[in-house]
Amino acid sequence: MTLSGHPSPSPHPGASSRAGRDFDLLGEALAEARAAAAAGEVPVGAVLWLDGRLIGRGFNRPISSGDPTAHAEIVAIRRAAEAAGNYRLTGAVLAVTLEPCLMCFGAALAARIDEVVFGASDPRLGAAERTLRLQEESGVLNHRVRITPGVREAECAALLKDFFAARR
């Protein structure tokens, strides 16, 4: 059961179980992103999946909360850590509609999240590619995060594009 009371994401028909899981998790994150847009926030949503269930979800809230750290990923990670009763979320998958920034990717590393799945790339502020290179090129990081980009990319990008087009 998800946090919204709907059945837990199950594999998308015809897809492998991991690809299906990612597709469904991004669907949940897109619902969060739409809630952000409805609240006048940049439409980014995130969910956190652990042990077969959603334990955290969130959408961007920096404007409404007056908190520059209230990104969707941070909100979802905080809620997940509270639900799990632990700041370490080993085995978790963080799904987010936009490539995480450096702050959010750092939070995923600190929480020991296993995988970050995201939709749209962020060539300006996205940290996944940078972090992936750091993971591969140095022994600095003691935790590695698997990165799965481009899941439901067109939908995620269109939501952002439409939001900003309406603002102009």
PDB file of N, CA, C and O in Angstrom, residues 60 69-74 77 94 99-109 113 116 127:
ATOM      1  N   ASN A  60       8.518  19.854  -4.100  1.00  0.00           N
ATOM      2  CA  ASN A  60       9.223  21.097  -3.816  1.00  0.00           C
ATOM      3  C   ASN A  60       8.361  22.016  -2.962  1.00  0.00           C
ATOM      4  O   ASN A  60       7.178  22.202  -3.248  1.00  0.00           O
ATOM      5  N   THR A  69      16.132  24.596   1.536  1.00  0.00           N
ATOM      6  CA  THR A  69      16.470  23.172   1.476  1.00  0.00           C
ATOM      7  C   THR A  69      15.243  22.286   1.287  1.00  0.00           C
ATOM      8  O   THR A  69      15.372  21.068   1.240  1.00  0.00           O
ATOM      9  N   ALA A  70      14.069  22.857   1.139  1.00  0.00           N
ATOM     10  CA  ALA A  70      12.832  22.070   1.044  1.00  0.00           C
ATOM     11  C   ALA A  70      12.594  21.557  -0.375  1.00  0.00           C
ATOM     12  O   ALA A  70      11.518  21.717  -0.945  1.00  0.00           O
ATOM     13  N   HIS A  71      13.606  20.926  -0.940  1.00  0.00           N
ATOM     14  CA  HIS A  71      13.467  20.294  -2.245  1.00  0.00           C
ATOM     15  C   HIS A  71      12.683  18.998  -2.065  1.00  0.00           C
ATOM     16  O   HIS A  71      12.665  18.407  -0.979  1.00  0.00           O
ATOM     17  N   ALA A  72      12.088  18.518  -3.143  1.00  0.00           N
ATOM     18  CA  ALA A  72      11.268  17.310  -3.101  1.00  0.00           C
ATOM     19  C   ALA A  72      12.036  16.134  -2.489  1.00  0.00           C
ATOM     20  O   ALA A  72      11.493  15.392  -1.658  1.00  0.00           O
ATOM     21  N   GLU A  73      13.283  15.966  -2.894  1.00  0.00           N
ATOM     22  CA  GLU A  73      14.078  14.835  -2.415  1.00  0.00           C
ATOM     23  C   GLU A  73      14.311  14.919  -0.910  1.00  0.00           C
ATOM     24  O   GLU A  73      14.216  13.913  -0.202  1.00  0.00           O
ATOM     25  N   ILE A  74      14.631  16.110  -0.422  1.00  0.00           N
ATOM     26  CA  ILE A  74      14.897  16.291   1.007  1.00  0.00           C
ATOM     27  C   ILE A  74      13.634  16.008   1.808  1.00  0.00           C
ATOM     28  O   ILE A  74      13.677  15.331   2.837  1.00  0.00           O
ATOM     29  N   ILE A  77      13.109  12.221   1.782  1.00  0.00           N
ATOM     30  CA  ILE A  77      14.109  11.538   2.607  1.00  0.00           C
ATOM     31  C   ILE A  77      13.809  11.750   4.089  1.00  0.00           C
ATOM     32  O   ILE A  77      13.884  10.809   4.890  1.00  0.00           O
ATOM     33  N   LEU A  94      15.329   6.098  -4.379  1.00  0.00           N
ATOM     34  CA  LEU A  94      14.761   7.437  -4.438  1.00  0.00           C
ATOM     35  C   LEU A  94      14.412   7.711  -5.892  1.00  0.00           C
ATOM     36  O   LEU A  94      15.281   7.647  -6.756  1.00  0.00           O
ATOM     37  N   GLU A  99      16.591  15.418 -12.253  1.00  0.00           N
ATOM     38  CA  GLU A  99      17.916  15.027 -11.752  1.00  0.00           C
ATOM     39  C   GLU A  99      18.251  15.825 -10.492  1.00  0.00           C
ATOM     40  O   GLU A  99      18.165  17.054 -10.493  1.00  0.00           O
ATOM     41  N   PRO A 100      18.607  15.151  -9.413  1.00  0.00           N
ATOM     42  CA  PRO A 100      18.884  15.844  -8.155  1.00  0.00           C
ATOM     43  C   PRO A 100      20.068  16.814  -8.247  1.00  0.00           C
ATOM     44  O   PRO A 100      21.048  16.554  -8.950  1.00  0.00           O
ATOM     45  N   CYS A 101      19.942  17.900  -7.501  1.00  0.00           N
ATOM     46  CA  CYS A 101      21.035  18.864  -7.388  1.00  0.00           C
ATOM     47  C   CYS A 101      22.092  18.285  -6.435  1.00  0.00           C
ATOM     48  O   CYS A 101      21.906  17.215  -5.845  1.00  0.00           O
ATOM     49  N   LEU A 102      23.175  19.010  -6.267  1.00  0.00           N
ATOM     50  CA  LEU A 102      24.268  18.549  -5.412  1.00  0.00           C
ATOM     51  C   LEU A 102      23.810  18.340  -3.971  1.00  0.00           C
ATOM     52  O   LEU A 102      24.165  17.337  -3.333  1.00  0.00           O
ATOM     53  N   MET A 103      22.993  19.247  -3.440  1.00  0.00           N
ATOM     54  CA  MET A 103      22.500  19.121  -2.066  1.00  0.00           C
ATOM     55  C   MET A 103      21.689  17.832  -1.911  1.00  0.00           C
ATOM     56  O   MET A 103      21.892  17.068  -0.964  1.00  0.00           O
ATOM     57  N   CYS A 104      20.784  17.598  -2.839  1.00  0.00           N
ATOM     58  CA  CYS A 104      19.901  16.436  -2.742  1.00  0.00           C
ATOM     59  C   CYS A 104      20.651  15.133  -2.978  1.00  0.00           C
ATOM     60  O   CYS A 104      20.384  14.126  -2.314  1.00  0.00           O
ATOM     61  N   PHE A 105      21.604  15.144  -3.903  1.00  0.00           N
ATOM     62  CA  PHE A 105      22.394  13.938  -4.112  1.00  0.00           C
ATOM     63  C   PHE A 105      23.266  13.670  -2.890  1.00  0.00           C
ATOM     64  O   PHE A 105      23.451  12.519  -2.489  1.00  0.00           O
ATOM     65  N   GLY A 106      23.768  14.721  -2.275  1.00  0.00           N
ATOM     66  CA  GLY A 106      24.528  14.557  -1.041  1.00  0.00           C
ATOM     67  C   GLY A 106      23.685  13.961   0.069  1.00  0.00           C
ATOM     68  O   GLY A 106      24.158  13.114   0.839  1.00  0.00           O
ATOM     69  N   ALA A 107      22.424  14.366   0.151  1.00  0.00           N
ATOM     70  CA  ALA A 107      21.517  13.799   1.155  1.00  0.00           C
ATOM     71  C   ALA A 107      21.285  12.317   0.882  1.00  0.00           C
ATOM     72  O   ALA A 107      21.223  11.507   1.816  1.00  0.00           O
ATOM     73  N   ALA A 108      21.164  11.942  -0.390  1.00  0.00           N
ATOM     74  CA  ALA A 108      20.993  10.525  -0.749  1.00  0.00           C
ATOM     75  C   ALA A 108      22.231   9.727  -0.328  1.00  0.00           C
ATOM     76  O   ALA A 108      22.112   8.608   0.191  1.00  0.00           O
ATOM     77  N   LEU A 109      23.406  10.282  -0.539  1.00  0.00           N
ATOM     78  CA  LEU A 109      24.636   9.623  -0.110  1.00  0.00           C
ATOM     79  C   LEU A 109      24.676   9.485   1.408  1.00  0.00           C
ATOM     80  O   LEU A 109      24.998   8.419   1.930  1.00  0.00           O
ATOM     81  N   ILE A 113      21.245   5.703   0.564  1.00  0.00           N
ATOM     82  CA  ILE A 113      20.260   5.234  -0.408  1.00  0.00           C
ATOM     83  C   ILE A 113      21.005   4.459  -1.490  1.00  0.00           C
ATOM     84  O   ILE A 113      22.068   4.865  -1.935  1.00  0.00           O
ATOM     85  N   VAL A 116      19.245   6.045  -7.139  1.00  0.00           N
ATOM     86  CA  VAL A 116      18.477   7.237  -7.500  1.00  0.00           C
ATOM     87  C   VAL A 116      18.003   7.040  -8.932  1.00  0.00           C
ATOM     88  O   VAL A 116      18.806   6.840  -9.838  1.00  0.00           O
ATOM     89  N   ALA A 127      23.335  16.828 -10.429  1.00  0.00           N
ATOM     90  CA  ALA A 127      24.574  16.323  -9.844  1.00  0.00           C
ATOM     91  C   ALA A 127      24.819  14.842 -10.111  1.00  0.00           C
ATOM     92  O   ALA A 127      25.873  14.336  -9.754  1.00  0.00           O
TER      93      ALA A 127
END
